[in-house]
Tab-separated table of C-alpha atoms in Angstrom:
chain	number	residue	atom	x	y	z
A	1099	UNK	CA	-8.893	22.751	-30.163
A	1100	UNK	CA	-12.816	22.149	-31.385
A	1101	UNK	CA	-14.342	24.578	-33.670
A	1102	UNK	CA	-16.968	25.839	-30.715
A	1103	UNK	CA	-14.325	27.164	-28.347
A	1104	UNK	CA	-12.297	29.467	-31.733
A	1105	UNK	CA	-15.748	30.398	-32.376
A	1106	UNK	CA	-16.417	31.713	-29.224
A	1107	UNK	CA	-12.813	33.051	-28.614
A	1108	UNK	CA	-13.236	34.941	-31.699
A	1109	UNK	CA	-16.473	36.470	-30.679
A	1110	UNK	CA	-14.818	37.690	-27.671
A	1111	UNK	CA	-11.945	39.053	-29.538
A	1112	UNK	CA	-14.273	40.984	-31.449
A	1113	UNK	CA	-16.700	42.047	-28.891
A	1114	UNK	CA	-13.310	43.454	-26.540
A	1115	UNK	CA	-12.128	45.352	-29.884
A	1116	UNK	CA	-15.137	46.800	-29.943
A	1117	UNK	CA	-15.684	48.294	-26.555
A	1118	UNK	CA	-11.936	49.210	-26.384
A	1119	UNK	CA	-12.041	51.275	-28.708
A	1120	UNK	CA	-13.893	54.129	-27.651
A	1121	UNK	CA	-12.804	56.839	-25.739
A	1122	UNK	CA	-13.460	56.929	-21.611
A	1123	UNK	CA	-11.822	56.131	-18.191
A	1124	UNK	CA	-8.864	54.594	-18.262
A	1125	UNK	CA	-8.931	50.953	-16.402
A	1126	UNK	CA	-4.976	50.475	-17.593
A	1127	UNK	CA	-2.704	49.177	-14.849
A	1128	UNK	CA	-0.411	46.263	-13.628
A	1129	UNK	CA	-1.453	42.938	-11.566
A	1130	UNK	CA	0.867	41.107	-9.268
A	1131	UNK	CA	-1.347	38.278	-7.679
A	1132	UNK	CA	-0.855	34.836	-6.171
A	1133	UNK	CA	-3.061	31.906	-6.939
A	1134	UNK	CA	-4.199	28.655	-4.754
A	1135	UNK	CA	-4.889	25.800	-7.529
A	1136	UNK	CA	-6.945	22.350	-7.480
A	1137	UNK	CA	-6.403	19.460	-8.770
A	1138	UNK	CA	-9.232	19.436	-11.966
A	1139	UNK	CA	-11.114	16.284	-12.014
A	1140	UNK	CA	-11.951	16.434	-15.459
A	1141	UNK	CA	-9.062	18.101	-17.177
A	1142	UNK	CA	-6.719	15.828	-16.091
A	1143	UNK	CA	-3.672	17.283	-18.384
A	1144	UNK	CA	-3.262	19.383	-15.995
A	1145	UNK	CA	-0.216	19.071	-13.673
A	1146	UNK	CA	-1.626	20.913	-10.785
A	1147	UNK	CA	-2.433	19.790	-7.239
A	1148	UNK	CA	-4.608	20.684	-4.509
A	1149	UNK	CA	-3.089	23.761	-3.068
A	1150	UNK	CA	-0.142	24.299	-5.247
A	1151	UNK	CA	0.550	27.904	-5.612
A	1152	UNK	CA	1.879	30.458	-8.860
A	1153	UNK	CA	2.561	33.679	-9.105
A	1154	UNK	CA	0.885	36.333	-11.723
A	1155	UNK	CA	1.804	39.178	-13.287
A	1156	UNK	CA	-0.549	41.186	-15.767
A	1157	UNK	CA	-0.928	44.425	-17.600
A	1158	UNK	CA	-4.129	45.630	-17.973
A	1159	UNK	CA	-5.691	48.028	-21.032
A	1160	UNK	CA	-9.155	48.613	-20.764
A	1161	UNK	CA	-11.873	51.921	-21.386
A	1162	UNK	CA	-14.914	52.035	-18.991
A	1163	UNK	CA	-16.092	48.943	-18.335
A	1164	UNK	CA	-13.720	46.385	-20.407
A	1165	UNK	CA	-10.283	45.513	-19.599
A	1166	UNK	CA	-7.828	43.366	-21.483
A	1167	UNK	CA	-5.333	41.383	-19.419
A	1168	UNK	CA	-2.047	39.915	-20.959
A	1169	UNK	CA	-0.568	38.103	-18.383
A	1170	UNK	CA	1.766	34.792	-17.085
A	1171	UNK	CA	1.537	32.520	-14.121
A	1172	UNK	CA	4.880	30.714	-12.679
A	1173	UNK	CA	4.476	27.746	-10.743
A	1174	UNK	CA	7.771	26.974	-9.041
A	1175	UNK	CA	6.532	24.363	-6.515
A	1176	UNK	CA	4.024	21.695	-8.732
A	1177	UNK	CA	2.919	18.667	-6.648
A	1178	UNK	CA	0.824	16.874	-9.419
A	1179	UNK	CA	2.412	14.731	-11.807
A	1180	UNK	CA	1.451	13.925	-15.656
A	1181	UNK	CA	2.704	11.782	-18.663
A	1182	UNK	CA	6.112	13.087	-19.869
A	1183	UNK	CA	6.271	10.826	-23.094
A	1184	UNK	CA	4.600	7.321	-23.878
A	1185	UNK	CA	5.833	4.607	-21.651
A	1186	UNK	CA	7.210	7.212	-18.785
A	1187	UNK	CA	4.638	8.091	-16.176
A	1188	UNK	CA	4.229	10.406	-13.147
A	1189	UNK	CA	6.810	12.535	-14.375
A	1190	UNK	CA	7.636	14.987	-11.363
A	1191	UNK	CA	7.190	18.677	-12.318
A	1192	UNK	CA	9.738	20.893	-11.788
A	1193	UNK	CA	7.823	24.253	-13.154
A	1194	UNK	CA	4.795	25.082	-15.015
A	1195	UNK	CA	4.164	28.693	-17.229
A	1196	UNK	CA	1.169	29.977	-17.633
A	1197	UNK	CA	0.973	32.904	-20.356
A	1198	UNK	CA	-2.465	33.987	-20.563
A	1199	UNK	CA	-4.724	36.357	-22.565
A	1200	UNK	CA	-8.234	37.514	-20.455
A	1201	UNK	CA	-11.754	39.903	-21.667
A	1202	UNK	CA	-12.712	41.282	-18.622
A	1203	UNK	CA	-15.721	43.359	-18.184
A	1204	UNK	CA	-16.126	45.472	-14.866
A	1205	UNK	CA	-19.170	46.499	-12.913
A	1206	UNK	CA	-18.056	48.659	-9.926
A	1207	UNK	CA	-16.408	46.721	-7.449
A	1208	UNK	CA	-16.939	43.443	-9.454
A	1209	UNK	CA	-15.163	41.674	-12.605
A	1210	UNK	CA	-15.606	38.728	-14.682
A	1211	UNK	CA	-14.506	37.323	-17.724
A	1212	UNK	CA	-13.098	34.576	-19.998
A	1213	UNK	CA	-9.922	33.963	-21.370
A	1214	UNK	CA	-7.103	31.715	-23.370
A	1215	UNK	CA	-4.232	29.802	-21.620
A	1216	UNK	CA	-1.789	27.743	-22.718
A	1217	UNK	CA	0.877	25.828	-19.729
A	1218	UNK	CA	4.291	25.173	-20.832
A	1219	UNK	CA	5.103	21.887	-18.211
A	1220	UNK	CA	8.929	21.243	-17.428
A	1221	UNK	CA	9.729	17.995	-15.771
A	1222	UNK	CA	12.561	16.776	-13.732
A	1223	UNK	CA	14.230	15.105	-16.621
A	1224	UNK	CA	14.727	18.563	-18.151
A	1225	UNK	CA	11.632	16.979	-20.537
A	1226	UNK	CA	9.257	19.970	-21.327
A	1227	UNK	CA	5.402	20.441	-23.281
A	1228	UNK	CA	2.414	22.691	-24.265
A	1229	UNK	CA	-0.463	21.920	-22.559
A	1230	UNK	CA	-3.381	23.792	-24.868
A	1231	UNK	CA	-4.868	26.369	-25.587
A	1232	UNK	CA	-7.989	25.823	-22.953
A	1233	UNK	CA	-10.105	28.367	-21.729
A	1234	UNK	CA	-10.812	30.275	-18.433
A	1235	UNK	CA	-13.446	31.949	-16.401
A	1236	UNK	CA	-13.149	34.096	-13.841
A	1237	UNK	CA	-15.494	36.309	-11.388
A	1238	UNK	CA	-13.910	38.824	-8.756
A	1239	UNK	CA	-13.989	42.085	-7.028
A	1240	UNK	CA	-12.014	44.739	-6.838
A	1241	UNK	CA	-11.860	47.201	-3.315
A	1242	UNK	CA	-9.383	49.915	-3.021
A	1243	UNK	CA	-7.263	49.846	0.293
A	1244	UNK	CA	-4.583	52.609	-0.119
A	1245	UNK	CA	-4.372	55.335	-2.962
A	1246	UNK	CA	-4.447	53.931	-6.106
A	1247	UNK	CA	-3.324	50.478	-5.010
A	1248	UNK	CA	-6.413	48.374	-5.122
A	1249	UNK	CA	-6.849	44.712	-3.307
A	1250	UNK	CA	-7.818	41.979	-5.964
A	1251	UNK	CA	-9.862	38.594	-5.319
A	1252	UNK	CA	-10.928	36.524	-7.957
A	1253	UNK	CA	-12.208	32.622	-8.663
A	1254	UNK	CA	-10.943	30.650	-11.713
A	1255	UNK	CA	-12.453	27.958	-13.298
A	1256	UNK	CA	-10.574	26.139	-16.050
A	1257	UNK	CA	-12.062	23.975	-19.047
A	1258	UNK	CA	-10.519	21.905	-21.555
A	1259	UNK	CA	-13.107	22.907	-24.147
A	1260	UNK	CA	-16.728	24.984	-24.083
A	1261	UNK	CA	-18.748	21.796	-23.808
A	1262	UNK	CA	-16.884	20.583	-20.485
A	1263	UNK	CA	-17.771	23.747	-18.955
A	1264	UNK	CA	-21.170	21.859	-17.943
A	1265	UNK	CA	-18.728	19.217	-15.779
A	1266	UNK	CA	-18.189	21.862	-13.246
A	1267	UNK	CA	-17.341	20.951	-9.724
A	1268	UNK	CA	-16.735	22.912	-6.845
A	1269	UNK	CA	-13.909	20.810	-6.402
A	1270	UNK	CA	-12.376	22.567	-9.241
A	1271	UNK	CA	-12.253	25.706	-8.476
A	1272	UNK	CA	-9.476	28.049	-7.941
A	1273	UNK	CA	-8.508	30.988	-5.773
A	1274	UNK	CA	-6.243	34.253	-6.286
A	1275	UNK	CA	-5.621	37.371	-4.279
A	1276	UNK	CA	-3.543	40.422	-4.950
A	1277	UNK	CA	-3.036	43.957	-5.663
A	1278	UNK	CA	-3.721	46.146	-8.531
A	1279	UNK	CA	-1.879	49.524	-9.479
A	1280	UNK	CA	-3.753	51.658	-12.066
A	1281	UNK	CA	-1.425	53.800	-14.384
């Protein structure tokens, strides 16, 4: 991974342990989401294609208006295919993992952050990989719909590295939905 995207992983690292640590509301709580995914035109390691579908799950600790998120995707159903090993291609996926670290900061309603990802890729030949670290952005919104239980909707867009986040295509981006419960 280039020196520019630690540099600005570790800035956000800092910046989170910063405004985490002081005392205020409480924006801890668990995610269970689903999420639509794109093929990516320009990170091609990526097994993903258009309208595959994982499933998230993600604890949240957060004060005020900055939330961590420690989460995983599980992709059971992968229709993209990728280079298993030199000399073997379009390996057919059989499941992709996606654990998953996220700084989000929170205005209201809305939310939007960055974070870390790393996918581990199992193919049909029981042949498996690490795809990563690469990096994530996200904006979304929040609306509560019952109690505590809150309705989640966000859009990703994933990068190899910080300098091919100015290759962005609509194309590219991705879609989740869920719920939210606060604890």
């Amino acid at each position: 991974m280039n020196s520019k995207l630690w540099s600005g992983l570790t800035a956000a690292v800092v910046l989170g342990l910063v405004a985490t640590s002081g005392y205020g509301q409480n924006t801890s709580g668990i995610n269970v989401m689903g999420r639509y995914h794109s093929e990516n035109a320009t990170f091609t390691d990526l097994p993903f294609g258009n309208g595959d579908i994982s499933y998230h799950g993600s604890i949240e600790y957060g004060e005020k208006m900055v939330t961590w998120q420690l989460g995983a995707d599980y992709s059971p159903d992968v229709s993209g295919t990728r280079d298993a090993q030199p000399g073997v291609t379009n390996a057919l996926i059989d499941y992709v993992v996606t654990p998953q670290l996220h700084l989000l900061l929170m205005d209201g309603p809305w939310r939007g952050g960055v974070g870390i990802l790393s996918s581990y890729v199992q193919d049909m030949d029981d042949e498996g990989d690490w795809i990563g670290p690469y990096g994530q952005v996200q904006l979304g919104f929040q609306l509560p719909i019952y109690k505590k239980i809150a309705l989640r909707a966000a859009v990703y867009y994933t990068v190899e590295s910080i300098g091919s986040i100015y290759e962005f295509g609509f194309g590219d981006l991705e879609y989740g939905a869920g719920i939210h419960y606060p604890f």
